[in-house]
Amino acid sequence: MTFRILTILCASVLILPAARAQKPEYPASKHGGTYMFNYYLPQFPTATPWAPAWSPDGKWIAVSMYGSIWRVDPRTGTAYELTYNSKYHSSPNWSPDGKWIIYTADDDGTSIQLEIVNVQTGEWHALTTDKQLYADPVFSPDGSRVAYVSSKPNGYFNIYVRPIRGGQWSGDEIALTRDHSFGKERNYFGSWDMATQPVWMPGGKELVFISNRNVQFGSGDVLRMPIEPDGISKAKIVLHEQTLYRTRPDVSIDGKRFIYSSSGGAADEFNHLYVLPVAGGEAYKMTFGAFDDFHPRWSPDGEWIAYISNEGGLPQLCLLETYGGERRKIAITSRRWRRPMGQVHVRVVDESTGRQTAARIYAPAADGKLYPPANAYARVATTRMTYRSGDHIFHTEGEFTLEVPTGKLSLEAVKGFEYWPVRQEVEVRPGEVADATLTLKPSVNMRAKGWYSGSTHAHMNYGGNLRNTLENMMMM
């Protein structure tokens, strides 16, 4: 019997709806590339927690999840939604008095702005309203200033500090770094330097940050610089190591050391947590395993470290005891939404067999956002997916339940070249569970013709934050 492996298909095989015009990804940024989008910029859509930040009293951990900022009780796993609007929120940071959380607001790949929410009242407002990218906002130890990254003025990431009072800017920003060229192109990073991931030293006079100034490979070294205009001219290297955006340093309460995520300068296949003196020295490895640990944040008393781990597949919120080494996974046991929600139970069925089948799912809710199941691999369809490129998707084995805002939910299942896409709309009512079945109809039996689909180029665990498996790859 003759077998044929089908790796490339012409567009004429199936007549599908036209692909959506692909808009530029963050047009204000002249930095770019897969690594920046996957590792540095805030992640969305997300069904699990990201970007942990402790409340000043140590009772709560703010995270990004489902496009909103939530506060999680680490004792119970109960999550309370704090923010919601049309944008995707991430990178929360509490003011030292606990009254405010500043965060990023992503306009679905167009720009990333800064917003702030009053934790007690839930009222929020924008702090920036231009077309630039803003990232990594963090309050100073006394709460009077915010450090952040911006792509202005020319599209390259620089670090700024600006005074703030009562949730509003109270003065002009100062630029601690400036546009600077390396002098030649660097693979994936270009010729222009970047400065990212600032965190404050306890005294409020210095920042620890990441920059690839004078660095040939990677996103940069760990440095310290004073809080003053062009402070980078006085910066000192703390750690010289090849990095890939995941460093995310956080300084201890006594200012003597910092914790960060590292692959040991690419010596380790995975990213794990390390501690290093701020003055420099030898690093101490804190976590181990065949998975990634990243985005560590020390608790206010220094006893615990909140971080994200993709052990088991999807990133999850975890705690590490600083001195005892105990590890805890903080499972989200319930979500308390601040708006009416309903549920939709969905089955995907192969018409030719009558059995459930795996598929790629598009499911924009009434507000246009994707609310994937908590156990689903969700992502943005890349430019390589010519069908609905840029839309938000997740993969399913054939059955799932969505928790979504009330109103009209638009479902679509897609399964390769052998099945016609199928669409269905469901009306979601508050507190109710609706049922839907998506029946995929075969367009051709390729196996009967001796053709089998396959891929000759797959990055299973390279360039992304999800821990993939061979079983899951079968659905992709």
C-alpha positions as a printed Julia matrix, in Angstrom:
476×3 Matrix{Float64}:
   0.0    0.0    0.0
   1.28   3.47  -0.86
   1.24   6.12   1.85
   1.52   9.82   1.12
   2.47  12.39   3.74
   0.63  15.65   3.22
   2.62  18.59   4.56
   1.51  21.39   2.23
  -1.97  21.99   0.84
  -3.03  24.52  -1.73
  -5.74  27.0   -0.83
  -7.96  25.45  -3.48
  -8.41  22.23  -1.52
 -11.2   23.8    0.53
 -13.14  26.98  -0.03
 -13.08  28.64   3.38
 -14.12  32.08   4.57
 -11.53  34.7    3.78
  -8.83  35.24   6.38
  -9.16  38.36   8.5
  -6.74  41.09   7.51
  -3.74  40.82   9.82
  -3.13  44.08  11.69
   0.42  44.94  12.77
   1.35  43.66  16.22
   1.99  46.69  18.43
   2.9   49.11  15.61
   4.49  51.61  18.03
   7.23  49.14  18.97
  10.33  48.83  16.83
  11.49  45.98  18.99
   9.81  42.74  18.06
  10.05  39.05  17.34
   8.56  35.87  18.73
  10.5   35.97  21.98
   9.36  39.46  22.9
   5.71  38.67  22.19
   5.8   35.29  23.99
   8.03  36.03  26.97
   8.02  39.75  27.69
   4.73  41.43  26.83
   1.73  40.56  29.04
   0.09  37.29  28.1
  -3.48  36.95  26.81
  -5.81  35.14  26.62
  -5.12  33.43  29.95
  -7.32  31.07  31.95
  -4.76  30.61  34.73
  -3.0   33.2   36.93
  -0.1   35.32  35.68
   2.14  38.09  37.01
   1.68  37.7   40.79
   1.96  40.71  43.13
   1.56  40.63  46.93
  -0.67  43.07  48.77
   1.26  45.15  51.35
  -0.34  43.24  54.25
   0.56  39.87  52.7
  -3.04  38.61  52.74
  -3.69  38.75  49.0
  -1.92  38.07  45.72
  -3.01  40.1   42.71
  -2.8   38.25  39.39
  -3.86  38.61  35.79
  -6.47  36.11  34.61
  -9.18  36.15  31.9
  -8.16  39.66  30.87
  -8.84  41.14  34.32
  -6.91  41.81  37.51
  -7.95  39.53  40.38
  -6.99  39.27  44.02
  -6.46  35.72  45.23
  -6.68  34.5   48.81
  -3.65  32.15  49.01
  -5.22  30.28  51.92
  -8.39  29.24  50.06
  -7.69  29.78  46.35
 -10.75  32.03  46.01
 -10.25  34.73  43.36
 -12.14  38.04  43.26
 -12.27  40.06  40.03
 -11.12  43.65  40.58
 -11.02  45.15  37.08
 -12.87  44.73  33.81
 -13.21  46.66  30.56
 -12.66  46.05  26.85
  -8.88  45.68  27.25
  -6.74  42.84  28.58
  -5.23  43.65  31.98
  -1.97  42.35  33.4
   1.2   43.2   35.39
  -0.53  44.37  38.61
   1.38  46.21  41.33
  -0.01  47.45  44.66
   0.65  50.86  46.15
   2.41  50.56  49.54
  -0.73  51.77  51.36
  -2.82  49.04  49.67
  -5.32  51.52  48.2
  -4.35  51.27  44.53
  -3.27  48.7   41.95
  -1.56  49.92  38.81
  -1.61  47.59  35.81
  -1.2   47.33  32.04
  -4.16  47.4   29.62
  -3.61  45.76  26.24
  -5.86  46.82  23.35
  -5.59  43.4   21.64
  -2.19  43.98  20.07
  -2.67  47.64  19.14
  -1.16  49.37  22.17
  -0.54  48.75  25.87
  -1.53  51.5   28.28
  -1.36  52.05  32.05
  -4.51  52.05  34.18
  -5.1   52.18  37.92
  -7.91  50.89  40.14
  -9.06  51.86  43.61
  -9.06  48.49  45.4
 -11.87  49.42  47.8
 -14.32  51.07  45.38
 -13.4   49.24  42.16
 -13.28  52.55  40.27
 -10.57  52.68  37.64
  -9.17  55.19  35.17
  -6.5   55.37  32.49
  -3.12  56.91  33.26
  -1.95  56.91  29.64
  -3.99  57.26  26.45
  -1.56  57.33  23.53
  -0.54  54.65  21.0
   2.66  53.57  22.75
   3.49  50.45  24.73
   3.84  50.61  28.52
   5.01  47.71  30.68
   6.27  46.7   34.14
   4.68  49.46  36.29
   5.87  49.39  39.9
   5.32  51.77  42.83
   8.29  53.16  44.73
   8.67  52.0   48.38
   7.03  55.21  49.66
   4.31  55.18  46.99
   5.18  58.62  45.65
   6.54  57.49  42.27
   6.02  54.82  39.63
   8.72  53.26  37.48
   7.67  51.8   34.16
   8.84  50.87  30.67
   7.66  52.69  27.56
   8.31  52.49  23.83
   8.31  56.26  23.5
   9.58  58.4   21.93
  10.95  56.32  19.03
   9.67  52.77  19.54
  12.46  51.37  21.77
  11.96  50.26  25.38
  13.23  52.72  27.96
  12.63  53.14  31.69
  10.88  56.17  33.15
   9.94  57.34  36.66
   6.98  59.63  37.32
   5.47  61.07  40.54
   1.96  59.99  41.5
  -0.49  61.01  44.23
  -4.02  59.77  44.93
  -4.1   57.62  41.81
  -3.16  60.51  39.47
   0.11  61.68  37.99
   1.45  64.61  40.01
   4.41  65.66  37.89
   6.44  65.03  34.76
   8.3   61.82  34.03
  12.07  61.53  33.87
  13.87  59.17  31.52
  16.44  57.0   33.25
  17.52  55.35  30.0
  17.62  56.64  26.43
  17.76  55.3   22.9
  21.15  53.71  22.26
  22.4   51.67  19.34
  24.58  48.58  19.69
  26.03  49.45  16.3
  25.03  46.3   14.45
  22.16  43.85  14.18
  21.68  41.18  16.86
  19.64  38.04  16.13
  16.06  38.5   17.43
  16.95  41.77  19.22
  18.04  44.22  16.53
  20.62  46.98  16.79
  18.82  49.22  19.3
  19.16  48.49  23.02
  16.26  47.97  25.42
  15.8   48.52  29.17
  13.04  46.52  30.89
  11.74  44.95  34.12
  12.58  47.67  36.7
  12.23  47.01  40.44
  13.01  49.38  43.3
  15.71  49.05  45.89
  14.23  49.49  49.41
  15.61  53.01  49.87
  13.91  54.28  46.72
  17.15  55.72  45.34
  18.03  52.98  42.84
  16.42  50.56  40.41
  17.46  47.03  39.51
  16.61  46.34  35.87
  17.48  44.43  32.71
  19.27  45.92  29.7
  21.11  44.59  26.68
  23.27  47.7   26.32
  26.69  46.44  25.15
  25.35  42.87  25.17
  25.67  40.72  22.04
  23.12  37.99  22.84
  19.83  37.95  24.74
  17.59  40.48  26.43
  20.32  41.74  28.73
  22.26  41.77  31.99
  20.93  42.62  35.45
  22.05  46.13  36.44
  21.58  48.8   39.12
  21.19  52.5   38.39
  20.36  55.67  40.35
  16.98  57.41  40.0
  18.1   60.39  37.97
  17.96  61.53  34.35
  20.14  59.28  32.18
  20.79  57.12  35.22
  21.92  54.29  32.96
  25.18  56.18  32.38
  26.02  55.33  36.01
  24.61  51.79  35.94
  26.59  48.9   37.41
  26.35  45.29  36.28
  25.06  42.91  38.95
  24.76  39.78  36.82
  26.26  39.21  33.38
  24.29  36.35  31.88
  22.47  35.51  28.65
  18.78  36.09  29.35
  15.51  35.84  27.43
  13.04  38.3   29.04
  12.13  35.96  31.91
  14.58  37.31  34.52
  11.94  39.36  36.39
  14.16  40.31  39.39
  12.65  41.16  42.78
  14.7   42.64  45.62
  14.46  41.32  49.19
  13.06  43.53  51.95
  16.55  44.13  53.39
  17.92  45.07  49.96
  20.77  42.57  50.16
  19.72  40.08  47.49
  17.3   39.54  44.69
  15.43  36.58  43.31
  15.07  36.01  39.58
  14.32  33.39  36.95
  17.14  32.0   34.86
  18.26  29.18  32.6
  21.78  29.59  33.96
  22.9   31.5   30.9
  21.28  28.89  28.62
  23.12  26.09  30.45
  19.79  24.72  31.74
  17.01  23.53  29.43
  14.47  25.13  31.78
  14.05  28.39  33.68
  14.22  28.14  37.47
  14.47  30.49  40.43
  17.82  31.75  41.73
  18.91  34.12  44.51
  21.93  36.39  44.14
  23.4   39.19  46.33
  22.6   42.63  44.92
  26.31  43.43  45.19
  27.07  40.45  42.96
  28.51  37.03  43.75
  27.48  33.41  43.37
  23.85  32.5   42.63
  21.92  29.94  44.69
  19.41  27.79  42.82
  16.01  27.59  44.54
  13.88  25.36  42.28
  14.47  22.31  40.1
  12.54  20.16  37.63
  11.73  19.46  33.97
   9.52  22.57  33.68
   9.78  26.35  34.01
   9.46  28.54  37.1
   9.3   32.28  36.5
   8.05  35.73  37.61
   9.0   35.45  41.32
   7.8   37.99  43.88
   8.77  38.09  47.56
   6.05  38.45  50.19
   6.18  41.64  52.31
   7.68  39.73  55.26
  10.18  37.93  53.05
   8.99  34.48  54.16
   7.37  33.35  50.9
   7.95  33.73  47.18
   4.97  33.8   44.81
   5.8   32.67  41.28
   4.4   31.0   38.18
   5.23  27.4   37.25
   4.19  25.45  34.16
   4.77  22.1   35.8
   2.06  19.85  34.43
   1.35  22.03  31.4
  -0.49  25.28  32.0
   1.11  28.02  34.14
  -0.16  28.02  37.72
   0.3   30.2   40.8
   2.73  28.69  43.31
   4.42  29.58  46.59
   7.95  28.75  47.72
   9.02  29.07  51.34
  12.13  31.24  51.39
  14.02  29.39  54.11
  12.29  26.03  54.48
  11.89  25.27  50.78
   8.25  24.12  51.02
   6.38  24.4   47.71
   2.64  24.98  47.41
   0.41  25.17  44.37
  -2.39  27.72  44.84
  -5.24  26.19  42.85
  -8.03  28.6   41.95
 -11.0   26.99  43.7
 -13.63  29.57  42.71
 -13.91  32.79  40.75
 -16.09  35.65  42.03
 -16.88  37.73  38.96
 -17.99  41.34  39.33
 -20.5   40.98  36.43
 -23.26  38.57  35.4
 -21.95  35.31  33.98
 -23.43  32.09  32.64
 -22.09  28.72  31.53
 -22.13  26.88  28.21
 -21.45  23.15  27.99
 -20.17  22.17  24.53
 -19.55  18.88  22.73
 -17.69  18.58  19.41
 -18.82  15.55  17.39
 -17.55  13.9   14.19
 -20.63  13.36  12.0
 -19.1   10.31  10.3
 -18.55   8.41  13.57
 -20.94  10.07  16.02
 -18.09  10.3   18.53
 -16.45  13.28  20.2
 -13.43  14.63  18.39
 -10.64  17.11  19.02
 -10.81  20.54  17.41
  -9.6   24.12  17.47
 -12.22  26.41  19.02
 -13.03  30.06  18.41
 -15.45  31.39  21.03
 -15.71  35.19  21.27
 -18.21  36.12  23.98
 -20.69  38.98  23.87
 -17.9   41.4   24.84
 -15.6   40.1   22.09
 -13.18  38.39  24.48
 -12.23  34.73  24.76
 -12.95  32.91  28.05
 -11.25  29.52  27.6
 -11.72  26.58  29.98
  -9.28  26.63  32.89
  -7.57  23.48  31.59
  -7.25  24.55  27.95
  -4.23  25.64  25.97
  -5.32  29.09  24.77
  -3.42  31.39  22.44
  -3.66  33.87  19.6
  -3.83  32.38  16.11
  -0.55  33.44  14.52
   0.05  34.72  11.02
   0.9   31.15  10.05
  -2.77  30.28  10.65
  -4.29  31.91   7.59
  -7.8   31.06   8.78
  -8.97  33.81  11.17
  -5.4   34.87  11.8
  -5.06  37.0   14.91
  -8.19  35.62  16.58
  -8.08  34.01  20.03
  -8.37  30.22  20.16
  -8.06  27.18  22.37
  -7.82  23.45  21.74
 -10.19  20.79  23.04
 -10.37  17.01  23.1
 -14.08  17.28  22.33
 -15.96  18.45  25.44
 -15.67  21.58  27.54
 -17.58  24.12  29.63
 -17.17  27.87  29.31
 -17.98  30.5   31.92
 -18.74  33.65  29.92
 -20.53  37.01  30.16
 -24.24  37.07  29.42
 -25.32  37.71  25.85
 -24.49  36.06  22.55
 -21.59  33.57  22.43
 -20.26  32.73  18.95
 -18.8   29.23  18.71
 -16.78  27.78  15.85
 -14.94  24.45  15.61
 -12.19  23.87  13.04
 -10.46  20.56  12.37
  -7.81  20.61   9.68
  -8.47  20.25   5.95
 -10.76  17.22   6.09
 -13.71  18.86   7.85
 -15.88  21.85   7.14
 -15.77  24.46   9.93
 -18.99  24.58  11.92
 -20.48  27.61  13.67
 -23.21  28.09  16.24
 -24.47  30.96  18.38
 -25.67  30.49  21.95
 -27.6   32.92  24.11
 -26.01  33.02  27.58
 -28.24  33.9   30.52
 -27.02  34.86  34.0
 -26.57  31.9   36.36
 -27.83  29.37  33.8
 -26.12  26.53  31.9
 -26.74  26.24  28.14
 -25.83  23.2   26.0
 -24.43  23.19  22.48
 -23.2   20.52  20.07
 -20.86  21.34  17.2
 -21.07  18.6   14.53
 -18.1   18.54  12.17
 -18.91  17.24   8.69
 -16.1   15.61   6.66
 -15.33  17.27   3.34
 -13.09  14.47   2.06
 -11.65  11.19   3.36
  -7.95  11.73   2.88
  -7.0    8.45   4.56
  -9.02   6.49   2.02
  -6.98   8.2   -0.67
  -3.7    7.27   1.01
  -2.91  10.73   2.41
  -1.86  11.42   6.01
  -1.26  14.87   7.44
   1.87  15.71   9.37
   4.37  18.39  10.31
   8.09  18.51   9.7
   8.71  21.58  11.87
   7.27  21.78  15.39
   8.62  23.67  18.43
   6.93  21.77  21.22
   8.52  23.64  24.14
  10.5   26.41  22.56
   9.56  30.05  22.46
   6.47  29.86  24.66
   5.26  29.75  28.25
   3.04  26.65  28.09
   4.52  23.26  28.9
   3.39  21.19  25.96
   3.06  17.41  25.68
   2.97  15.04  22.74
  -0.65  14.24  23.59
  -1.6   17.9   23.48
   0.34  18.45  20.27
  -2.03  15.98  18.59
  -4.81  18.57  19.0
  -2.73  21.39  17.51
